[in-house]
Coordinates of C-alpha atoms in Angstrom, one line a residue:
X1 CA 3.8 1.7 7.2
X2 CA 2.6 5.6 7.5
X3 CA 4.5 8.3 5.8
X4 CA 5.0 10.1 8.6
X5 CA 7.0 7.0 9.7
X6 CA 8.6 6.7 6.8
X7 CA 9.7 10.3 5.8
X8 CA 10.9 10.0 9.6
X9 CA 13.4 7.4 8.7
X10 CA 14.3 9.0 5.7
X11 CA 15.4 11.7 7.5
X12 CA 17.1 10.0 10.2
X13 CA 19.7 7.6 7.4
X14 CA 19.8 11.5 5.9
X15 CA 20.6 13.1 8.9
X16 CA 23.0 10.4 10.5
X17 CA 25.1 10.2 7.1
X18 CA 25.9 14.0 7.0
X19 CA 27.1 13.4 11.0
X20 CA 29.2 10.7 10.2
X21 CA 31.4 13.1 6.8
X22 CA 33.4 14.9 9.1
X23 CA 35.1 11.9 10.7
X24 CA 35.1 9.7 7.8
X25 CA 37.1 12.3 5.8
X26 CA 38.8 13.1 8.5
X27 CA 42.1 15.0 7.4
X28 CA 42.1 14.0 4.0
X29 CA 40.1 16.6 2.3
X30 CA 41.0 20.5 3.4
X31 CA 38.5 22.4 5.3
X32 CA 37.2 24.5 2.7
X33 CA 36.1 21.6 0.0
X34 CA 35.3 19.5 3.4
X35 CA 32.3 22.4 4.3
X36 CA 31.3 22.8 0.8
X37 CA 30.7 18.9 0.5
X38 CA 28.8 18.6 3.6
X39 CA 26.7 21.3 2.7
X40 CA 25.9 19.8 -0.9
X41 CA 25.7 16.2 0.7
X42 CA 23.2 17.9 3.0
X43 CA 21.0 19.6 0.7
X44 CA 20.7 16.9 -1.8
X45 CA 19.8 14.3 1.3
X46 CA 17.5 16.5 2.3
X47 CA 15.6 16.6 -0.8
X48 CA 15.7 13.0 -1.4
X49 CA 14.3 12.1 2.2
X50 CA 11.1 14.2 1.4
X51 CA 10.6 12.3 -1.3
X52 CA 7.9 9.0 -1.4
X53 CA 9.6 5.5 -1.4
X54 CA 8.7 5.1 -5.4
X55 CA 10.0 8.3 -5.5
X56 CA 14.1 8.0 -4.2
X57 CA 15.2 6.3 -7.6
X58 CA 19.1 6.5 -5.9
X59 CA 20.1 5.5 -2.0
X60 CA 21.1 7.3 0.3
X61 CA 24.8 5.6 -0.2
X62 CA 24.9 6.4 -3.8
X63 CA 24.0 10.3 -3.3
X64 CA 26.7 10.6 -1.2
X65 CA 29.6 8.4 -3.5
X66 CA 28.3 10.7 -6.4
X67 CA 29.0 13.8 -4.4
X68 CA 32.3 12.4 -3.4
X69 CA 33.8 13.1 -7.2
X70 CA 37.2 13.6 -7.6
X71 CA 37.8 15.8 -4.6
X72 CA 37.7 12.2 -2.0
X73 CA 40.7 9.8 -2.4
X74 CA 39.3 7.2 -3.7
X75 CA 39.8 4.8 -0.6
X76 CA 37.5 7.1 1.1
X77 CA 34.7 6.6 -0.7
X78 CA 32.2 4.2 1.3
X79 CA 31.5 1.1 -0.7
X80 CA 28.6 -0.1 2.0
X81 CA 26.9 2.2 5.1
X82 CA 29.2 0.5 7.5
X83 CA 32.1 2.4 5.7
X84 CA 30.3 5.6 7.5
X85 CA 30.5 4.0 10.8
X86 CA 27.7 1.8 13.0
X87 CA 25.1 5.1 13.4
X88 CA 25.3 5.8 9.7
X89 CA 24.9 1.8 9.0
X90 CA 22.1 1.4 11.1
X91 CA 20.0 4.1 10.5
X92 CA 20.6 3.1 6.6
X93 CA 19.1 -1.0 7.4
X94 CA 16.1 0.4 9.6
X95 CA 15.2 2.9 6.4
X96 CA 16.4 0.0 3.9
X97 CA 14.0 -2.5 5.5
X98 CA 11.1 0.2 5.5
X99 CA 11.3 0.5 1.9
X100 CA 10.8 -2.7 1.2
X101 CA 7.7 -2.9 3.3
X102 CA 6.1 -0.2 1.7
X103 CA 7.1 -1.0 -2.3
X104 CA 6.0 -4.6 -1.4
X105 CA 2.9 -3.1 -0.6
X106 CA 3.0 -1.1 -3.5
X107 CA 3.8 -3.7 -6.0
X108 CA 1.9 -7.4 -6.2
X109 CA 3.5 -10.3 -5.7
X110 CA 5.1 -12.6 -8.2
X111 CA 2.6 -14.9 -8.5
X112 CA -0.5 -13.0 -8.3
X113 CA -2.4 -13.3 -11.6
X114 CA -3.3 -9.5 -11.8
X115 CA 0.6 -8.6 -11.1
X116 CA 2.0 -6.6 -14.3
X117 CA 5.7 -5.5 -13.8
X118 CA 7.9 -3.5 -16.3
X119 CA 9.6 -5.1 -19.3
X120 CA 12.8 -6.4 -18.7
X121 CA 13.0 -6.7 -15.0
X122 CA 16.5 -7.2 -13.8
X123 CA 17.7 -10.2 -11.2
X124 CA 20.8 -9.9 -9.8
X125 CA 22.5 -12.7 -8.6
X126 CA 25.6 -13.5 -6.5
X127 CA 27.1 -16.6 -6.3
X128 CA 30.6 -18.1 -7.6
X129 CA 29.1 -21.3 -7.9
X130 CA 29.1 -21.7 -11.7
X131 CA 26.8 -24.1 -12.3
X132 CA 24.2 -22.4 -10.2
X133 CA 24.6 -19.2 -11.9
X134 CA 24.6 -21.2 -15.4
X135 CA 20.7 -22.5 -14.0
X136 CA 19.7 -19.2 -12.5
X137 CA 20.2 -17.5 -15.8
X138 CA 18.8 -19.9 -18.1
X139 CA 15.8 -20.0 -16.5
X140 CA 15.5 -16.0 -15.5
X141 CA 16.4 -15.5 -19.2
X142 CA 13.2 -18.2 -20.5
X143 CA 11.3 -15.9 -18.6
X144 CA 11.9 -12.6 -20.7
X145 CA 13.6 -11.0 -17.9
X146 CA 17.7 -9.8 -17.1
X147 CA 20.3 -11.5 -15.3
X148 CA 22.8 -9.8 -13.9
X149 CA 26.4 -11.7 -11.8
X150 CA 27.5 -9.7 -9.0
X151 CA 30.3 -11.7 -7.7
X152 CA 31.4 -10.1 -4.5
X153 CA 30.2 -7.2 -1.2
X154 CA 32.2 -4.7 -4.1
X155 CA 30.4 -5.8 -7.4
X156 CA 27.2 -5.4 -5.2
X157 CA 27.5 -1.9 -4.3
X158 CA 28.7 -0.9 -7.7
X159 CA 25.6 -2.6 -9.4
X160 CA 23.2 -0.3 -7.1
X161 CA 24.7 2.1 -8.0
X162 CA 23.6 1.9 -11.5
X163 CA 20.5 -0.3 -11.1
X164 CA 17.6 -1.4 -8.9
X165 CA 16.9 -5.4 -9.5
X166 CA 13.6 -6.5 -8.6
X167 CA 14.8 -9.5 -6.7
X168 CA 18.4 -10.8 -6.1
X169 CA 19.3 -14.1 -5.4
X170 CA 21.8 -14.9 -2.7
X171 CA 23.9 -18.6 -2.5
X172 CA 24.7 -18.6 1.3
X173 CA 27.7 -20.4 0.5
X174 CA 29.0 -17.7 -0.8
X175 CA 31.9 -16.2 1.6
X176 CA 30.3 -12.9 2.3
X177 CA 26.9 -13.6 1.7
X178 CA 25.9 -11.8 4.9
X179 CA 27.9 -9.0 3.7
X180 CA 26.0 -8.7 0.8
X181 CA 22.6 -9.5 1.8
X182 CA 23.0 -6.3 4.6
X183 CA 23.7 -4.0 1.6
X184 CA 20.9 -5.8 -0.4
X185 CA 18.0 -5.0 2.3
X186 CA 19.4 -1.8 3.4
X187 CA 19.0 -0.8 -0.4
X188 CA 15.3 -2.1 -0.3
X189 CA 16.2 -4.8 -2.7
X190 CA 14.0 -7.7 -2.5
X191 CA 16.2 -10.8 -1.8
X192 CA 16.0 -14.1 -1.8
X193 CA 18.8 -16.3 -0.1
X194 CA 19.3 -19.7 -0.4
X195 CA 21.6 -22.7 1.2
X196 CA 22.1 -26.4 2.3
X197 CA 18.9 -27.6 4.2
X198 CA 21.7 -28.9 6.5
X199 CA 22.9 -25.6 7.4
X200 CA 20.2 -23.9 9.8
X201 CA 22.8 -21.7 11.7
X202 CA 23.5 -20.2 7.8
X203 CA 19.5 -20.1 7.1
X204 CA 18.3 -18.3 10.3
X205 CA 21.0 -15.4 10.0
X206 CA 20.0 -15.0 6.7
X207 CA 16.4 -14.4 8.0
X208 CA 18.0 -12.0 10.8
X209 CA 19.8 -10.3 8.3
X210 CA 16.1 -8.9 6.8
X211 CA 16.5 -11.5 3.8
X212 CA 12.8 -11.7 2.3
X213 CA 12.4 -15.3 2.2
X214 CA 15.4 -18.0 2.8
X215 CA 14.9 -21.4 1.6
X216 CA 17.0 -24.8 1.0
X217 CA 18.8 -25.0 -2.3
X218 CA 16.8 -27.7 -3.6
X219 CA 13.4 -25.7 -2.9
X220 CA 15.3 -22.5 -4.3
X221 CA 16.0 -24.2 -7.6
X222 CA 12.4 -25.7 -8.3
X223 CA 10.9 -21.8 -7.3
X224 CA 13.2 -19.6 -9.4
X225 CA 10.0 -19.0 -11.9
X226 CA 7.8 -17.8 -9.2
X227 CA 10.0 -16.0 -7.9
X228 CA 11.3 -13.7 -10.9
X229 CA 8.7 -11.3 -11.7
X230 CA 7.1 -11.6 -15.3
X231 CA 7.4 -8.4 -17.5
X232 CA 4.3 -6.8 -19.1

């Protein structure tokens, strides 16, 4: 993907955020602290969209919750782009699904022999299942990198806001794994989702969803090394 294109739908997530403030906050913040948001909102968007993919270290989402402060109840605060409304969430998956097509062609792949990521990647991984989780980790952990547990849509958005993992791991049995895998790939987070070979219906909406590769349990569970990222 060009720049051009990208910094295009930079702008557009950038642009159809600020549109959506004035209806989400609706009443519940006076005029005066409502203009001043927008306006800071605005301004700090509009830096971060003319910024290169490596470049926007925070998401769209997360500039605008850490604007938000104190002066938004705190039910008002979006905890996905669908919060904003179906514009806003939209424009946010198009530009979420861009960046992951240009930092995977940034970055080599997993297995490549010449790929060097950063010490102590982070996978992220969200499933109740315990004894899955118990396996994910041991082996993520063999591998020298971090495992991180986010165990529902709310733990997820939380979690990017304070980190980036390189891949997350997604159990499709998981009640609102579609939920979460929208927010993964609208924050450019590489994810892997994985479910009963039985279950087609659960694996080809994971692939619609933008899920970077989707694959049986039992296939899952024998890849987990190749797919975790080794650290320098």
């Amino acid at each position: 993907m060009d720049e051009t294109t990208y910094r295009r739908l930079s702008e557009g997530v950038a642009q159809a955020f600020v549109a959506a403030l004035p209806g989400h906050l609706g009443g519940a913040v006076a005029d005066p602290v409502l203009d001043r948001l927008i306006d800071e909102i605005e301004g700090r968007l509009t830096e971060w969209s003319a910024l290169p993919a490596q470049g926007q270290r925070r998401t769209p989402l997360e500039i605008v919750r850490t604007a938000f402060g104190a002066e938004v109840p705190a039910e008002l605060v979006p905890v996905t782009s669908r919060d904003l409304g179906e514009q806003a969430w939209r424009a946010h998956v198009a530009w979420g699904m861009a960046r992951a097509d240009v930092i995977a062609g940034l970055v080599p792949a997993s297995n490549s022999a010449d790929s060097a990521p950063a010490q102590g990647v982070l996978v992220a991984t969200v499933s109740t299942n315990v004894m899955d989780r118990t396996r994910i980790a041991e082996t993520v952990e063999s591998l020298g990198a971090r495992n991180v547990v986010w165990r529902n849509p709310g733990a997820v958005a939380e979690g990017l806001d304070s980190s980036s993992p390189a891949v997350a791991f997604v159990d499709l049995e998981h009640a609102a794994a579609h939920d979460v895998i929208r927010t993964l790939v609208a924050a450019g987070v590489r994810t892997v989702a994985y479910g009963p070979h039985v279950d087609d219906h659960a694996l080809a909406a994971a692939r619609a969803l933008g899920a970077s590769e989707v694959m049986p349990r039992s296939r899952f569970f024998r890849s987990i090394e190749s797919l975790v990222p080794r650290p320098a």
